[in-house]
Amino acid sequence: MSLTSSASKKQEIKLGEINKPDKKENKKLVYNTKGLNLYYGNTQALKDIHLPIRENEVTAIIGPSGCGKSTYIKTLNRMVEMVAGVKVTGEVMYRDKNIFDRSYRVEELRTRVGMVFQKPNPFPKSIFDNVAYGPRVHGIRDKKMLKQIVEKSLRGAAIWEEVKDRLGENAYGLSGGQQQRICIARCLAIEPDVILMDEPTSALDPKSTMKIEELIKELKQNYSIVIVTHNMQQAARISDKTAFFLNGEVVEYDETDRIFSNPSDKRTEDYITGRFG
Ligand code: ADP
């Protein structure tokens, strides 16, 4: 048996285990990635990825720089397609539909899946208009309704009290941590099912980081969250499940506590104990 086929057999076994309902909580699958390969031209950035994302959980994606974390999270909303020359094979099932099927409408996906980026990226608009942006795009014009959505979203992002008296001010006037929470509020305003976060605190100071971490723990009650982080302590603090990526592969996926206390793969152990990365 060649190395490749034995590797894919191992993946199949893993997938079988992964697909069992979560025994403790019986949480539903939001995403199920099956045999995903992604190429930037001739460079393969993701290799035979099998990974579930479960409802109302925080799933952390960890691994050294360049191992495919960001590429993976950007496949979940098909943002990765914006890069010229990208080729994808395999399946990414979102709520039982393969988002890479030709008939799948990416616009629909983007209304269900919000994204928060590494660097806060508010629009050069007022705080109110930032949060009202998505609902307006979806045709909501009623002022009273927009006000309600904006307030609910800002409350949901734990920033209402800080900005309620300055909603007309430009969001650029806020601190980095506040801007990031405005971006989270903007995301909540479209009532997403899933929130993708690509290193959302790496540009923030420790105090703002803690606020966002607290917020993530609250948000998982209503949303499913996937977070890429290079900060292992952060993954340990806030996530339920962790996937360890290395060279474009998922080396290990498990309960976060297990990954950090008793990983089953030597490479995971070496990474979390700081032997490389
Ligand atoms: P990580 O998020 O873990 O740092 P990335 O997903 O950004 O890793 O990158 C994975 C691999 O894909 C790297 O080898 C990187 O150089 C390559 N890559 C990422 N983005 C592009 C791109 N737009 N074009 C070509 N190669 C890319």
Tab-separated table of C-alpha atoms and ligand atoms in Angstrom:
chain	number	residue	atom	x	y	z
A	1	MET	CA	0.000	0.000	0.000
A	2	SER	CA	1.337	3.404	-0.942
A	3	LEU	CA	1.838	6.093	1.648
A	4	THR	CA	-0.943	8.187	0.132
A	5	SER	CA	-3.557	5.472	0.293
A	6	SER	CA	-2.659	4.518	3.836
A	7	ALA	CA	-2.925	8.203	4.790
A	8	SER	CA	-6.355	8.475	3.237
A	9	LYS	CA	-7.466	5.263	4.971
A	10	LYS	CA	-6.436	6.837	8.252
A	11	GLN	CA	-8.511	9.904	7.328
A	12	GLU	CA	-11.511	7.692	6.592
A	13	ILE	CA	-11.276	6.089	10.001
A	14	LYS	CA	-11.010	9.504	11.588
A	15	LEU	CA	-14.020	10.711	9.623
A	16	GLY	CA	-16.081	7.770	10.845
A	17	GLU	CA	-15.292	8.755	14.394
A	18	ILE	CA	-15.947	12.407	13.726
A	19	ASN	CA	-19.378	11.783	12.239
A	20	LYS	CA	-20.737	10.075	15.306
A	21	PRO	CA	-23.175	12.375	17.093
A	22	ASP	CA	-21.508	14.198	19.940
A	23	LYS	CA	-22.263	11.782	22.776
A	24	LYS	CA	-22.563	14.314	25.551
A	25	GLU	CA	-24.617	16.976	23.858
A	26	ASN	CA	-25.731	15.469	20.586
A	27	LYS	CA	-24.887	18.688	18.774
A	28	LYS	CA	-25.797	18.999	15.129
A	29	LEU	CA	-23.285	19.462	12.368
A	30	VAL	CA	-23.262	22.922	10.846
A	31	TYR	CA	-20.406	22.197	8.458
A	32	ASN	CA	-18.897	18.927	7.421
A	33	THR	CA	-15.791	19.100	5.290
A	34	LYS	CA	-15.064	15.920	3.371
A	35	GLY	CA	-11.872	15.271	1.451
A	36	LEU	CA	-11.205	18.938	0.719
A	37	ASN	CA	-8.150	19.774	-1.382
A	38	LEU	CA	-7.279	23.322	-2.359
A	39	TYR	CA	-4.638	24.481	-4.808
A	40	TYR	CA	-3.258	27.970	-5.443
A	41	GLY	CA	-2.035	27.308	-8.974
A	42	ASN	CA	0.327	24.374	-8.536
A	43	THR	CA	0.716	24.786	-4.774
A	44	GLN	CA	-1.519	22.566	-2.680
A	45	ALA	CA	-2.520	24.525	0.431
A	46	LEU	CA	-5.145	22.101	1.838
A	47	LYS	CA	-4.803	18.320	1.692
A	48	ASP	CA	-7.688	15.902	2.168
A	49	ILE	CA	-9.321	17.853	4.977
A	50	HIS	CA	-12.063	16.107	6.947
A	51	LEU	CA	-13.510	18.314	9.633
A	52	PRO	CA	-16.864	18.838	11.337
A	53	ILE	CA	-18.083	22.111	12.811
A	54	ARG	CA	-20.833	21.653	15.364
A	55	GLU	CA	-23.677	23.899	16.389
A	56	ASN	CA	-23.233	26.340	19.285
A	57	GLU	CA	-19.609	25.476	19.694
A	58	VAL	CA	-16.415	27.424	19.285
A	59	THR	CA	-14.074	25.500	17.002
A	60	ALA	CA	-10.484	26.731	17.068
A	61	ILE	CA	-8.116	26.215	14.154
A	62	ILE	CA	-4.514	26.265	15.339
A	63	GLY	CA	-1.161	25.576	13.730
A	64	PRO	CA	2.048	27.272	12.627
A	65	SER	CA	2.153	30.057	10.087
A	66	GLY	CA	1.516	28.991	6.494
A	67	CYS	CA	-0.194	25.693	7.381
A	68	GLY	CA	-3.522	26.611	5.726
A	69	LYS	CA	-5.624	27.934	8.634
A	70	SER	CA	-6.672	31.107	6.885
A	71	THR	CA	-7.225	29.324	3.594
A	72	TYR	CA	-9.479	26.813	5.328
A	73	ILE	CA	-11.657	29.377	7.079
A	74	LYS	CA	-11.999	31.280	3.800
A	75	THR	CA	-13.301	28.176	2.067
A	76	LEU	CA	-16.189	28.077	4.546
A	77	ASN	CA	-17.743	31.199	2.991
A	78	ARG	CA	-16.154	30.619	-0.434
A	79	MET	CA	-14.129	33.806	-0.071
A	80	VAL	CA	-11.094	31.865	-1.194
A	81	GLU	CA	-12.515	31.862	-4.725
A	82	MET	CA	-11.629	35.534	-5.003
A	83	VAL	CA	-7.976	34.502	-5.483
A	84	ALA	CA	-7.223	33.885	-9.153
A	85	GLY	CA	-6.161	30.346	-10.044
A	86	VAL	CA	-7.692	28.623	-7.006
A	87	LYS	CA	-8.894	25.066	-7.530
A	88	VAL	CA	-10.976	23.123	-5.032
A	89	THR	CA	-11.892	19.438	-4.936
A	90	GLY	CA	-13.892	17.556	-2.316
A	91	GLU	CA	-16.934	18.752	-0.421
A	92	VAL	CA	-17.779	21.383	2.126
A	93	MET	CA	-21.250	20.554	3.377
A	94	TYR	CA	-23.053	23.453	5.047
A	95	ARG	CA	-26.377	22.395	6.542
A	96	ASP	CA	-26.339	19.327	4.283
A	97	LYS	CA	-25.631	21.133	1.001
A	98	ASN	CA	-22.273	21.187	-0.711
A	99	ILE	CA	-21.337	24.862	-1.019
A	100	PHE	CA	-19.099	24.050	-3.997
A	101	ASP	CA	-21.969	22.596	-6.017
A	102	ARG	CA	-22.472	24.570	-9.187
A	103	SER	CA	-26.073	25.330	-8.301
A	104	TYR	CA	-25.232	26.634	-4.820
A	105	ARG	CA	-25.799	30.378	-4.536
A	106	VAL	CA	-22.871	32.057	-2.825
A	107	GLU	CA	-25.026	35.116	-1.982
A	108	GLU	CA	-27.228	32.886	0.156
A	109	LEU	CA	-24.201	31.495	1.962
A	110	ARG	CA	-22.915	34.971	2.755
A	111	THR	CA	-26.206	35.916	4.425
A	112	ARG	CA	-25.844	32.916	6.733
A	113	VAL	CA	-22.126	33.125	7.427
A	114	GLY	CA	-20.519	36.312	8.759
A	115	MET	CA	-16.806	36.985	8.957
A	116	VAL	CA	-14.577	39.026	11.237
A	117	PHE	CA	-11.015	39.721	10.119
A	118	GLN	CA	-7.649	40.152	11.763
A	119	LYS	CA	-7.591	43.909	11.389
A	120	PRO	CA	-10.809	45.681	12.336
A	121	ASN	CA	-12.283	46.910	9.047
A	122	PRO	CA	-15.218	49.217	9.735
A	123	PHE	CA	-16.531	51.196	6.765
A	124	PRO	CA	-15.713	54.939	6.737
A	125	LYS	CA	-19.238	55.624	7.912
A	126	SER	CA	-21.055	56.355	11.140
A	127	ILE	CA	-21.345	53.654	13.804
A	128	PHE	CA	-25.068	53.402	13.003
A	129	ASP	CA	-24.516	53.083	9.250
A	130	ASN	CA	-21.851	50.418	9.723
A	131	VAL	CA	-24.250	48.180	11.595
A	132	ALA	CA	-27.267	49.053	9.427
A	133	TYR	CA	-25.302	48.322	6.253
A	134	GLY	CA	-26.194	44.634	5.869
A	135	PRO	CA	-29.901	45.006	6.700
A	136	ARG	CA	-30.130	47.924	4.211
A	137	VAL	CA	-28.486	45.801	1.515
A	138	HIS	CA	-31.181	43.238	2.236
A	139	GLY	CA	-33.826	45.849	1.588
A	140	ILE	CA	-34.772	46.993	5.094
A	141	ARG	CA	-35.621	50.713	4.866
A	142	ASP	CA	-37.949	51.207	7.830
A	143	LYS	CA	-36.136	53.561	10.230
A	144	LYS	CA	-37.694	52.159	13.396
A	145	MET	CA	-36.795	48.631	12.392
A	146	LEU	CA	-33.225	49.618	11.493
A	147	LYS	CA	-32.841	51.336	14.873
A	148	GLN	CA	-33.982	48.181	16.633
A	149	ILE	CA	-31.586	45.989	14.649
A	150	VAL	CA	-28.669	48.350	15.299
A	151	GLU	CA	-29.342	48.449	19.042
A	152	LYS	CA	-29.801	44.684	19.299
A	153	SER	CA	-26.603	44.030	17.334
A	154	LEU	CA	-24.538	46.523	19.328
A	155	ARG	CA	-25.846	45.010	22.555
A	156	GLY	CA	-25.035	41.551	21.220
A	157	ALA	CA	-21.487	42.681	20.529
A	158	ALA	CA	-21.185	44.149	24.045
A	159	ILE	CA	-20.565	47.697	22.854
A	160	TRP	CA	-23.975	49.397	23.128
A	161	GLU	CA	-23.249	51.167	26.414
A	162	GLU	CA	-20.013	52.603	25.020
A	163	VAL	CA	-21.493	54.011	21.816
A	164	LYS	CA	-25.223	54.561	22.362
A	165	ASP	CA	-24.800	58.358	22.630
A	166	ARG	CA	-22.531	58.680	19.595
A	167	LEU	CA	-24.125	56.506	16.942
A	168	GLY	CA	-23.744	59.287	14.354
A	169	GLU	CA	-19.964	59.509	14.808
A	170	ASN	CA	-17.530	57.944	12.387
A	171	ALA	CA	-16.507	54.429	13.443
A	172	TYR	CA	-12.882	55.319	12.659
A	173	GLY	CA	-12.867	57.457	15.819
A	174	LEU	CA	-13.181	54.366	18.031
A	175	SER	CA	-10.319	52.345	19.524
A	176	GLY	CA	-9.155	49.182	17.736
A	177	GLY	CA	-10.959	46.954	20.239
A	178	GLN	CA	-14.167	48.966	19.882
A	179	GLN	CA	-13.878	48.888	16.082
A	180	GLN	CA	-13.578	45.110	16.210
A	181	ARG	CA	-16.749	44.886	18.307
A	182	ILE	CA	-18.485	47.190	15.770
A	183	CYS	CA	-17.416	44.698	13.075
A	184	ILE	CA	-18.899	41.883	15.166
A	185	ALA	CA	-22.116	43.931	15.546
A	186	ARG	CA	-22.161	44.458	11.766
A	187	CYS	CA	-21.913	40.726	11.410
A	188	LEU	CA	-24.731	40.077	13.933
A	189	ALA	CA	-27.035	42.524	12.133
A	190	ILE	CA	-27.524	40.046	9.284
A	191	GLU	CA	-28.570	37.396	11.834
A	192	PRO	CA	-25.970	34.862	10.766
A	193	ASP	CA	-25.913	31.186	11.600
A	194	VAL	CA	-22.124	30.983	11.725
A	195	ILE	CA	-19.427	33.522	12.548
A	196	LEU	CA	-15.960	32.985	11.089
A	197	MET	CA	-13.134	34.802	12.848
A	198	ASP	CA	-9.674	34.993	11.343
A	199	GLU	CA	-7.276	35.959	14.155
A	200	PRO	CA	-9.752	38.555	15.460
A	201	THR	CA	-7.621	39.730	18.370
A	202	SER	CA	-4.118	39.652	16.940
A	203	ALA	CA	-4.134	43.426	16.334
A	204	LEU	CA	-5.583	44.224	19.773
A	205	ASP	CA	-4.169	44.991	23.216
A	206	PRO	CA	-4.644	42.434	26.032
A	207	LYS	CA	-7.633	44.235	27.593
A	208	SER	CA	-9.544	44.429	24.300
A	209	THR	CA	-8.550	40.828	23.609
A	210	MET	CA	-10.123	39.688	26.877
A	211	LYS	CA	-13.328	41.580	26.034
A	212	ILE	CA	-13.570	39.884	22.650
A	213	GLU	CA	-12.860	36.487	24.236
A	214	GLU	CA	-15.648	37.019	26.776
A	215	LEU	CA	-17.916	38.057	23.939
A	216	ILE	CA	-17.098	34.942	21.906
A	217	LYS	CA	-18.040	32.743	24.862
A	218	GLU	CA	-21.416	34.509	25.053
A	219	LEU	CA	-22.018	34.458	21.304
A	220	LYS	CA	-21.707	30.693	21.064
A	221	GLN	CA	-25.038	30.352	22.846
A	222	ASN	CA	-26.707	31.647	19.686
A	223	TYR	CA	-24.150	31.086	16.944
A	224	SER	CA	-21.584	28.560	15.807
A	225	ILE	CA	-18.108	30.046	15.742
A	226	VAL	CA	-14.938	29.074	13.907
A	227	ILE	CA	-11.849	30.949	15.005
A	228	VAL	CA	-8.360	30.867	13.556
A	229	THR	CA	-5.820	31.742	16.180
A	230	HIS	CA	-2.067	31.465	16.500
A	231	ASN	CA	-2.523	32.006	20.223
A	232	MET	CA	-2.785	28.597	21.860
A	233	GLN	CA	-3.778	29.998	25.246
A	234	GLN	CA	-6.652	31.723	23.513
A	235	ALA	CA	-7.772	28.484	21.866
A	236	ALA	CA	-7.572	26.724	25.233
A	237	ARG	CA	-9.547	29.482	26.970
A	238	ILE	CA	-12.440	29.876	24.581
A	239	SER	CA	-12.915	26.875	22.316
A	240	ASP	CA	-14.823	23.611	22.714
A	241	LYS	CA	-13.087	21.801	19.873
A	242	THR	CA	-9.671	22.331	18.358
A	243	ALA	CA	-8.262	21.294	15.008
A	244	PHE	CA	-4.485	21.264	14.658
A	245	PHE	CA	-3.348	22.030	11.107
A	246	LEU	CA	0.135	21.289	9.802
A	247	ASN	CA	1.367	21.638	6.213
A	248	GLY	CA	-2.186	21.846	4.889
A	249	GLU	CA	-3.429	18.770	6.760
A	250	VAL	CA	-5.553	18.279	9.848
A	251	VAL	CA	-3.266	16.347	12.140
A	252	GLU	CA	-5.756	16.119	14.964
A	253	TYR	CA	-9.274	17.259	15.870
A	254	ASP	CA	-10.721	16.740	19.307
A	255	GLU	CA	-12.176	18.280	22.430
A	256	THR	CA	-9.997	21.282	23.250
A	257	ASP	CA	-9.237	19.962	26.755
A	258	ARG	CA	-8.009	16.724	25.259
A	259	ILE	CA	-5.843	18.421	22.612
A	260	PHE	CA	-4.110	20.481	25.281
A	261	SER	CA	-3.817	17.824	27.979
A	262	ASN	CA	-3.470	14.537	26.176
A	263	PRO	CA	-3.078	14.864	22.394
A	264	SER	CA	-2.917	11.621	20.481
A	265	ASP	CA	-0.432	12.740	17.814
A	266	LYS	CA	3.196	13.462	18.641
A	267	ARG	CA	3.209	16.444	16.237
A	268	THR	CA	0.324	18.053	18.134
A	269	GLU	CA	2.179	17.534	21.387
A	270	ASP	CA	5.353	19.024	19.941
A	271	TYR	CA	3.444	22.060	18.715
A	272	ILE	CA	1.470	22.781	21.866
A	273	THR	CA	4.543	22.358	24.026
A	274	GLY	CA	6.345	24.908	21.870
A	275	ARG	CA	8.872	22.588	20.240
A	276	PHE	CA	8.147	24.227	16.896
A	277	GLY	CA	5.897	26.849	15.384
B	1	ADP	P1	-1.959	30.266	7.636
B	1	ADP	O1	-3.266	30.970	7.752
B	1	ADP	O2	-1.911	29.002	8.423
B	1	ADP	O3	-0.787	31.151	7.958
B	1	ADP	P2	-2.447	30.341	4.778
B	1	ADP	O4	-3.751	29.697	4.577
B	1	ADP	O5	-2.409	31.833	4.750
B	1	ADP	O6	-1.774	29.787	6.123
B	1	ADP	O7	-1.428	29.806	3.681
B	1	ADP	C1	-1.286	28.427	3.371
B	1	ADP	C2	-0.358	28.289	2.174
B	1	ADP	O8	-0.976	28.821	1.011
B	1	ADP	C3	0.968	29.017	2.327
B	1	ADP	O9	1.964	28.240	1.710
B	1	ADP	C4	0.747	30.289	1.572
B	1	ADP	O10	1.965	30.799	1.047
B	1	ADP	C5	-0.188	29.848	0.466
B	1	ADP	N1	-1.077	30.949	0.054
B	1	ADP	C6	-1.947	31.627	0.851
B	1	ADP	N2	-2.616	32.567	0.142
B	1	ADP	C7	-2.160	32.483	-1.131
B	1	ADP	C8	-2.462	33.174	-2.346
B	1	ADP	N3	-3.375	34.146	-2.393
B	1	ADP	N4	-1.778	32.802	-3.456
B	1	ADP	C9	-0.875	31.806	-3.437
B	1	ADP	N5	-0.539	31.106	-2.332
B	1	ADP	C10	-1.173	31.446	-1.193
